[in-house]
Coordinates of C-alpha atoms in Angstrom, one line a residue:
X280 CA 134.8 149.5 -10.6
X281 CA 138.9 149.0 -10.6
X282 CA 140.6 150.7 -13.6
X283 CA 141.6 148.0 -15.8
X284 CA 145.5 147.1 -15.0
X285 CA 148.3 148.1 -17.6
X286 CA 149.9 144.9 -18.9
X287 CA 153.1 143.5 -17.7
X288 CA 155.9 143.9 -19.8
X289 CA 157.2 140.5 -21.1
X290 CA 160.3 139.1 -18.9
X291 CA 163.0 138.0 -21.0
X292 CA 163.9 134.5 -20.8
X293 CA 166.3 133.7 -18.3
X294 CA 169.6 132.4 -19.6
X295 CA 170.5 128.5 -19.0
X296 CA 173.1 128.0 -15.9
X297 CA 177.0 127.7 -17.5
X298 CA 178.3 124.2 -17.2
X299 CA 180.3 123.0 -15.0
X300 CA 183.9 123.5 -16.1
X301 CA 185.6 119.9 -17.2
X302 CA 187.5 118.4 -14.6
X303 CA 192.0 117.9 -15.8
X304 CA 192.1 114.2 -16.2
X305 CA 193.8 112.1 -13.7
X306 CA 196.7 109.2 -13.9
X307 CA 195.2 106.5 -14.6
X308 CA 194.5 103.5 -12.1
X309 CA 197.7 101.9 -13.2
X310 CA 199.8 104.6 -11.5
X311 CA 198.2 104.5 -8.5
X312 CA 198.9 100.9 -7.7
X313 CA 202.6 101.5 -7.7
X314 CA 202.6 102.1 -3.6
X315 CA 200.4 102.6 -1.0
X316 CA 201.2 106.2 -1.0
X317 CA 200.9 107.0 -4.6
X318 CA 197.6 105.4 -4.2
X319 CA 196.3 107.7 -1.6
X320 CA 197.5 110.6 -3.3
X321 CA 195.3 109.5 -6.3
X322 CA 192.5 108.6 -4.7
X323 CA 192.0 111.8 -3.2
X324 CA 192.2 114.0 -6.2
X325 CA 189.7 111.9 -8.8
X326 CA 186.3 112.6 -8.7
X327 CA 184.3 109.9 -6.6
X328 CA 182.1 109.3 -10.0
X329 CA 185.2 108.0 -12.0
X330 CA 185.7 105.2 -10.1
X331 CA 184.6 103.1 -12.6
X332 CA 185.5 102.3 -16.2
X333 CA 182.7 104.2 -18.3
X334 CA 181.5 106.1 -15.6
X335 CA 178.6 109.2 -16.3
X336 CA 179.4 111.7 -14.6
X337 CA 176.7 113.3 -12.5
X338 CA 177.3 116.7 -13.5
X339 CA 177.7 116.8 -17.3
X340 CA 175.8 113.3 -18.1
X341 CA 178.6 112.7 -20.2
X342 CA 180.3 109.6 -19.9
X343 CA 184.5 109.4 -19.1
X344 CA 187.3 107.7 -21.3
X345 CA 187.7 104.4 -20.0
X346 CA 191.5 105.1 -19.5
X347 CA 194.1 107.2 -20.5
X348 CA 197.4 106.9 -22.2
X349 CA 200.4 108.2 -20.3
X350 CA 202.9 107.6 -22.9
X351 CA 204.6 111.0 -23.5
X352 CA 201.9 112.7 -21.1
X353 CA 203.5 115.4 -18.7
X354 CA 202.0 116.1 -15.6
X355 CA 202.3 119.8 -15.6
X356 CA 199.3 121.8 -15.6
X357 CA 197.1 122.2 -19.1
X358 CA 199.0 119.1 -20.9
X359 CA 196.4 117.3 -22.2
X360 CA 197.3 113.5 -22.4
X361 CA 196.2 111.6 -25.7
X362 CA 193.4 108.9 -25.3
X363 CA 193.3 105.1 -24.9
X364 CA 190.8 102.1 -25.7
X365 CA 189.8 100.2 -22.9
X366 CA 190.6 96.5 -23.3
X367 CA 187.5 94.3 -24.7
X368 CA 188.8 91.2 -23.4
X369 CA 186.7 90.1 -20.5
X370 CA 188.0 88.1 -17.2
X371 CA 191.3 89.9 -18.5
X372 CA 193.0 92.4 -16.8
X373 CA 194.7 95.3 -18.9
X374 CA 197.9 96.0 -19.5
X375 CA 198.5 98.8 -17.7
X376 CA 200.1 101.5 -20.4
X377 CA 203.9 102.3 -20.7
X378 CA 205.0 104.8 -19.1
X379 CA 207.1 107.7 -20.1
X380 CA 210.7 108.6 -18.6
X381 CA 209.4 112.1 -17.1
X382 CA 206.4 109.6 -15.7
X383 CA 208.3 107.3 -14.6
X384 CA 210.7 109.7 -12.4
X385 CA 207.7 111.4 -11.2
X386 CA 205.9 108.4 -9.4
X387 CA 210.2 107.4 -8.2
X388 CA 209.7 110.4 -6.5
X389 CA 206.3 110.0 -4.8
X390 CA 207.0 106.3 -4.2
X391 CA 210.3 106.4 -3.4
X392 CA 211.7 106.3 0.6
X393 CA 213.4 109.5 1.0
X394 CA 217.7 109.3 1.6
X395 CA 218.9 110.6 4.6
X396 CA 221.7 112.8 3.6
X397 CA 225.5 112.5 5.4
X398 CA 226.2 115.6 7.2
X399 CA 230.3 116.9 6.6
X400 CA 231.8 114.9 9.7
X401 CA 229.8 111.6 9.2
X402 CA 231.3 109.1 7.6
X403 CA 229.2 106.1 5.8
X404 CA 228.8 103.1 7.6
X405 CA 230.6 99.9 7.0
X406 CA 230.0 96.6 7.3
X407 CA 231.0 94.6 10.2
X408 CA 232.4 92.0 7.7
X409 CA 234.3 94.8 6.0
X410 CA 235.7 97.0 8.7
X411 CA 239.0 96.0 10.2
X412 CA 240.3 98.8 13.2
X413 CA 244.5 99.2 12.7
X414 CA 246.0 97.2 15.2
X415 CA 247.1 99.0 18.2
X416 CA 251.1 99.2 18.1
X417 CA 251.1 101.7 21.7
X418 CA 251.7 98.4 23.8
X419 CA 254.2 96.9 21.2
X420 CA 257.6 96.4 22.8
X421 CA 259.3 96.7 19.4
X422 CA 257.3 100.0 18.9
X423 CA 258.1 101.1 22.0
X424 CA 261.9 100.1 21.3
X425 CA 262.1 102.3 18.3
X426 CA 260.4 105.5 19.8
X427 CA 263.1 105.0 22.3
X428 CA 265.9 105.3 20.1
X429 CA 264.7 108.5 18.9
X430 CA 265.2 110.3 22.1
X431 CA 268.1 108.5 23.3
X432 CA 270.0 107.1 20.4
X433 CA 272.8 104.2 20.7
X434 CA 275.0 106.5 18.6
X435 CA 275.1 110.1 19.5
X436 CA 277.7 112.6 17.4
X437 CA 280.0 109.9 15.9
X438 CA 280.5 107.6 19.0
X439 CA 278.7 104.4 19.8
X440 CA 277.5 104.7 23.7
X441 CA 278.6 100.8 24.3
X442 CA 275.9 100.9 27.5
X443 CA 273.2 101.9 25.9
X444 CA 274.1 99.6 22.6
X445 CA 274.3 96.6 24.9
X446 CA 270.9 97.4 26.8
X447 CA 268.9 97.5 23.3
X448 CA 270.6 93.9 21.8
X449 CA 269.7 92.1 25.2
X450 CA 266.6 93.3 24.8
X451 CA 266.3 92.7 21.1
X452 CA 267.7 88.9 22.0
X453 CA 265.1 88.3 25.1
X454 CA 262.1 88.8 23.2
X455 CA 261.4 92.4 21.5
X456 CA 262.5 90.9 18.2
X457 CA 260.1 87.6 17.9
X458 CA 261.6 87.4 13.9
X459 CA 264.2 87.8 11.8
X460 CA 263.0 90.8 10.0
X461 CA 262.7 92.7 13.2
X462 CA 265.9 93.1 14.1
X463 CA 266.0 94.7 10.5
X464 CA 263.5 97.2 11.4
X465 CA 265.6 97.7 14.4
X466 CA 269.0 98.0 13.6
X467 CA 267.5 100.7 10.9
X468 CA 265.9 102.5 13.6
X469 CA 269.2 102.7 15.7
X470 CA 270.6 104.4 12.5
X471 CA 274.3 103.1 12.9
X472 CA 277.5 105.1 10.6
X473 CA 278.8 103.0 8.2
X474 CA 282.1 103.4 9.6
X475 CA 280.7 101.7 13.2
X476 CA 279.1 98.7 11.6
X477 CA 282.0 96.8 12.4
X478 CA 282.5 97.7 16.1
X479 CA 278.0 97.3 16.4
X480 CA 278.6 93.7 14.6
X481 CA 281.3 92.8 16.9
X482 CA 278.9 93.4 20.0
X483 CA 276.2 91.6 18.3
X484 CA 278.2 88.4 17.9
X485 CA 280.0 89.0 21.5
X486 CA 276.3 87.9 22.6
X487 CA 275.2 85.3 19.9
X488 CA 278.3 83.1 20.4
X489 CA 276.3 82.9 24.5
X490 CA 273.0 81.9 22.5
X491 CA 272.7 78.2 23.6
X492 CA 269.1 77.6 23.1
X493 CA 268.7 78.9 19.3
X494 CA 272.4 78.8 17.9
X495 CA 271.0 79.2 14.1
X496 CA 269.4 82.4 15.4
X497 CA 271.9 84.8 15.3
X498 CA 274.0 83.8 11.5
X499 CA 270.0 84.2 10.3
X500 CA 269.7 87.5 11.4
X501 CA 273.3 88.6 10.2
X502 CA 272.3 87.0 6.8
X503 CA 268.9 89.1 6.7
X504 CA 270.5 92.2 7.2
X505 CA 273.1 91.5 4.9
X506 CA 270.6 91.1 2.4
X507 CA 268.4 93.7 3.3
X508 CA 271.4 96.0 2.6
X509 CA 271.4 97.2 6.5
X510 CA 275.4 96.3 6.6
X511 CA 278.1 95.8 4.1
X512 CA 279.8 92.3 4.0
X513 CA 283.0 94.0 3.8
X514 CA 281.5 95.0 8.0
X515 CA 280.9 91.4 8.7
X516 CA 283.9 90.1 7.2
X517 CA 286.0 92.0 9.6
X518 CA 283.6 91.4 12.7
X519 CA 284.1 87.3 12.1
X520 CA 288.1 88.0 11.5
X521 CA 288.2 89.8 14.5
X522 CA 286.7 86.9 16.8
X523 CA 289.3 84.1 15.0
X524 CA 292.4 84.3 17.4
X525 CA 289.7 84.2 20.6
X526 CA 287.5 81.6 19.1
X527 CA 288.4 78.6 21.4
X528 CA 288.2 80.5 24.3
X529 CA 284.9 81.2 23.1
X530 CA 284.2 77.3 22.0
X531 CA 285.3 76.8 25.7
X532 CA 282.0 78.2 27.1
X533 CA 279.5 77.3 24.7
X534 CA 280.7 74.4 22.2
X535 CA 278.7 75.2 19.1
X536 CA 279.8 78.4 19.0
X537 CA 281.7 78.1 15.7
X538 CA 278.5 77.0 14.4
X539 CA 277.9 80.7 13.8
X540 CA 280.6 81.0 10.6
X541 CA 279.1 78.2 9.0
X542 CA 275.0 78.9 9.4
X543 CA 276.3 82.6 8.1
X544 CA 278.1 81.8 5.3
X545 CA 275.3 79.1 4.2
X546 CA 272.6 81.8 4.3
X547 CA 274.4 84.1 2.0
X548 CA 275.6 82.0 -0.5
X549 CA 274.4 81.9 -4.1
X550 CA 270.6 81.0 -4.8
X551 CA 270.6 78.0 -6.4
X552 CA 268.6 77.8 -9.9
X553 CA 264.9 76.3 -8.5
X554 CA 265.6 76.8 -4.9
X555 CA 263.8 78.8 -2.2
X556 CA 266.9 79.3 -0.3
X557 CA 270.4 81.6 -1.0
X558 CA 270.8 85.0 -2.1
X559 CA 270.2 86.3 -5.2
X560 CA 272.4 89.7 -6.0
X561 CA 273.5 90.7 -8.5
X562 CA 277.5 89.7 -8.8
X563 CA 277.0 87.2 -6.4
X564 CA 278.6 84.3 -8.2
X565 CA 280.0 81.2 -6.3
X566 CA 283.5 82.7 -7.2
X567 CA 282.8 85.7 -5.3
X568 CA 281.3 84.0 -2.4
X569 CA 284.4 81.1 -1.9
X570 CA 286.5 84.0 -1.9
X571 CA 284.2 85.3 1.0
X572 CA 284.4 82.4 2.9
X573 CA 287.9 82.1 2.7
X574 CA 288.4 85.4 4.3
X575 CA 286.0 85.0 6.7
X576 CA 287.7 82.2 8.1
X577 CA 291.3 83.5 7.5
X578 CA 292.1 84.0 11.3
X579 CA 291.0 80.8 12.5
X580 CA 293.0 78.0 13.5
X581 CA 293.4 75.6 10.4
X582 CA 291.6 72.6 12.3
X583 CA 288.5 74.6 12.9
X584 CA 288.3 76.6 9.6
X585 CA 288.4 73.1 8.3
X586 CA 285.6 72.0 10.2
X587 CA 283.8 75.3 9.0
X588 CA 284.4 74.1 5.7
X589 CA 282.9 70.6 6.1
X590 CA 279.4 71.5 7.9
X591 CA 278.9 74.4 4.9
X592 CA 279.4 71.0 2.5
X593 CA 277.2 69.2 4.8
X594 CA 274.7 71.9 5.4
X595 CA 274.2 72.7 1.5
X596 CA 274.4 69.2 0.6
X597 CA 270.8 68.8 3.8
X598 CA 269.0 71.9 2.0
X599 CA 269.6 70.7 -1.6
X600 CA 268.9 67.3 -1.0
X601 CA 271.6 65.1 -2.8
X602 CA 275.0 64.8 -2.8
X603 CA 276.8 68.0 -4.0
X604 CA 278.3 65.8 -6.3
X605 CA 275.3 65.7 -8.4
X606 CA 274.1 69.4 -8.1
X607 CA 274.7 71.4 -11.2
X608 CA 276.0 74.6 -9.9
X609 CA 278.7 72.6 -7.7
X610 CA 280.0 70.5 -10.7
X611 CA 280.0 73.4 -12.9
X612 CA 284.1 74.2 -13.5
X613 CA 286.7 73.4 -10.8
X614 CA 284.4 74.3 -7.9
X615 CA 285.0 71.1 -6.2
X616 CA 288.2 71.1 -7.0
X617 CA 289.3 74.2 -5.6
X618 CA 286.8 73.1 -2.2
X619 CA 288.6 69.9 -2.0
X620 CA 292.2 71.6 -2.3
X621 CA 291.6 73.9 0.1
X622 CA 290.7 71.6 2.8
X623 CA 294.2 69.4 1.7
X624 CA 295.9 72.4 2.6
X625 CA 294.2 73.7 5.9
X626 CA 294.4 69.7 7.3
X627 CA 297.9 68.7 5.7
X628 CA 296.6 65.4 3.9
X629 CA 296.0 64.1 0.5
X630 CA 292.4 64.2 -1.5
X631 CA 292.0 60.9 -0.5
X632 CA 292.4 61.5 3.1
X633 CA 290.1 64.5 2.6
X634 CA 286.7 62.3 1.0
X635 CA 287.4 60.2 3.8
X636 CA 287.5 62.6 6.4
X637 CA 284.1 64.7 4.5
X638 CA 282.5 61.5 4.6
X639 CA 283.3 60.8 8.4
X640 CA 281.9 64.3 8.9
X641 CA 278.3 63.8 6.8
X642 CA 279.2 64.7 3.5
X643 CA 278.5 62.4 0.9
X644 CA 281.3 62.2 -1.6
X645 CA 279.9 60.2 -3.9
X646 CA 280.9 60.8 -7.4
X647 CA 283.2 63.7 -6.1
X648 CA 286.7 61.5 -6.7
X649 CA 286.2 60.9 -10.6
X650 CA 285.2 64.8 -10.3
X651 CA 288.7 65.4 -8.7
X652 CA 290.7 63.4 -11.0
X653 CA 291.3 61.2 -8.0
X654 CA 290.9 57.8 -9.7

């Protein structure tokens, strides 16, 4: 017979297998709708057994908050977010809960499209709307005209060179200058002395007492540069003297060439209060500008510094639109009177002859006799 067996020493129990650790929870659904991406990225991280509101989970039989609250959760790691019913309204969806600032930033920058950054030598884009290119002054003939002058000048160490002084005003006066104010930006460029505005001014009318086609042309552009303090008065003063003792040889080939003192004299004389027209200086008064125009016309022959005279009365009366008569700033004083005496003594009549003659000439002179004590 076997010997009996010794008996087996009791086994100890075996311990029971650990849990399984708890899963971190997971941004609610809520979150996840915010963009297809966000969605994805959610998706893949929750467990595929919390799907579900009041899921069990397989592995701890223990069933999962219906939803969590992410107001004031963080999303680092080991922040444990606080807990939130789940809505007992049925058919209804929930409102999905607030979310915090630090939340909020983090799904902007899951869900938002990422900005291309400009590199140093790009430039933002602009609209079409909004963009305008500088015009391109390289084929300008003015342009061109003033970069000319800076290489050869029309005055070079004190002296005017009269050739190349002609060759810039013809072309100014066929074309280059389309306005007024470009024969300012000119004559600036040609940077004239002071002391040779006179002799330049004297050139310039030589050719605008030709000008047939536009004779209100040339005053206009004196005027402008007059006021845009480009010459002295005192300058054209002496450049319209200088052409009086010649002036009906000058008539002799172009008619209206008197025309000039006239337009000129019209152009610079005071701004009338509500007008758009004159010039307004400082110490411009009409006493400082009849004295002007007397001087201006000093050296002409009497007959035609009348007639001077009468179109600027005509003229003044066309821009103002009444008879001078009835215009403020002429029947201010003796201003009429002192008009009216001067042209007695150029033509060698009476007042009387003198309305008759104005009013022969355009002028109405209605009003202007009781004004001259002529009645």
């Amino acid at each position: 017979p076997q010997p009996p067996q010794p008996p087996q020493p009791p086994q100890p129990p075996q311990p029971p297998p650990p849990p399984p650790p708890p899963q971190p929870p997971q941004p609610p659904q809520a979150v996840a709708e915010a963009s297809s991406t966000t969605a994805a990225t959610v998706a893949s991280v929750l467990p595929s057994d919390s799907t579900q509101i009041g899921a069990v989970s397989k592995h701890s039989g223990k069933r999962r908050p219906a939803s969590v609250d992410l107001q004031g959760a963080d999303f680092h790691p080991g922040a444990v977010p606080k807990r939130h019913g789940i809505a007992k309204t049925a058919g209804k969806q929930s409102r999905p809960p607030k979310m915090s600032t630090q939340a909020s930033q983090s799904v902007d920058f899951v869900t938002a499209s990422p900005r291309r950054t400009l590199s140093r030598d790009e430039s933002p884009q602009r609209s079409p709307q909004g963009s305008e290119s500088p015009p391109d002054l390289s084929s300008d003939p003015l342009y061109m005209l003033i970069g000319e002058l800076t290489d050869d000048p029309v005055c070079q160490d004190g002296v005017i060179q009269d050739a190349r002084l002609t060759e810039v005003l013809t072309r100014l006066w066929d074309g280059v200058a389309r306005k007024p104010k470009d024969w300012v930006v000119a004559w600036q460029a040609m940077v004239i002395p002071m002391d040779k505005q006179t002799e330049v001014l004297k050139k310039f009318l030589n050719l605008a007492f030709m000008q047939t086609e536009d004779p209100e042309l040339a005053p206009l552009v004196a005027a402008e540069l007059c006021k845009a303090h480009k010459i002295k008065t005192r300058s054209m003063e002496e450049a319209l003297i200088s052409f009086g003792p010649n002036l009906d040889g000058i008539v002799a080939m172009n008619e209206d060439a008197w025309h000039v003192y006239s337009n000129f004299l019209v152009h610079v004389s005071p701004k009338p209060a509500a007008s758009g027209w004159g010039w307004s200086r400082v110490g411009w008064s009409w006493t400082v500008w009849w004295q002007f125009v007397e001087k201006c016309t000093q050296s002409l022959d009497p007959s035609r510094a009348y007639d001077v005279i009468a179109l600027i009365l005509r003229l003044i009366q066309d821009r103002e639109g009444q008879p001078l008569g009835q215009l403020p700033s002429w029947t201010e004083g003796v201003k009429l009177q002192k008009v009216i005496e001067k042209l007695s003594d150029l033509s060698g009549s009476e007042h009387v002859e003198v309305l008759d003659r104005l009013s022969l000439q355009g002028v109405d002179t209605d009003g202007l006799a009781s004004l001259c004590c002529l009645e």
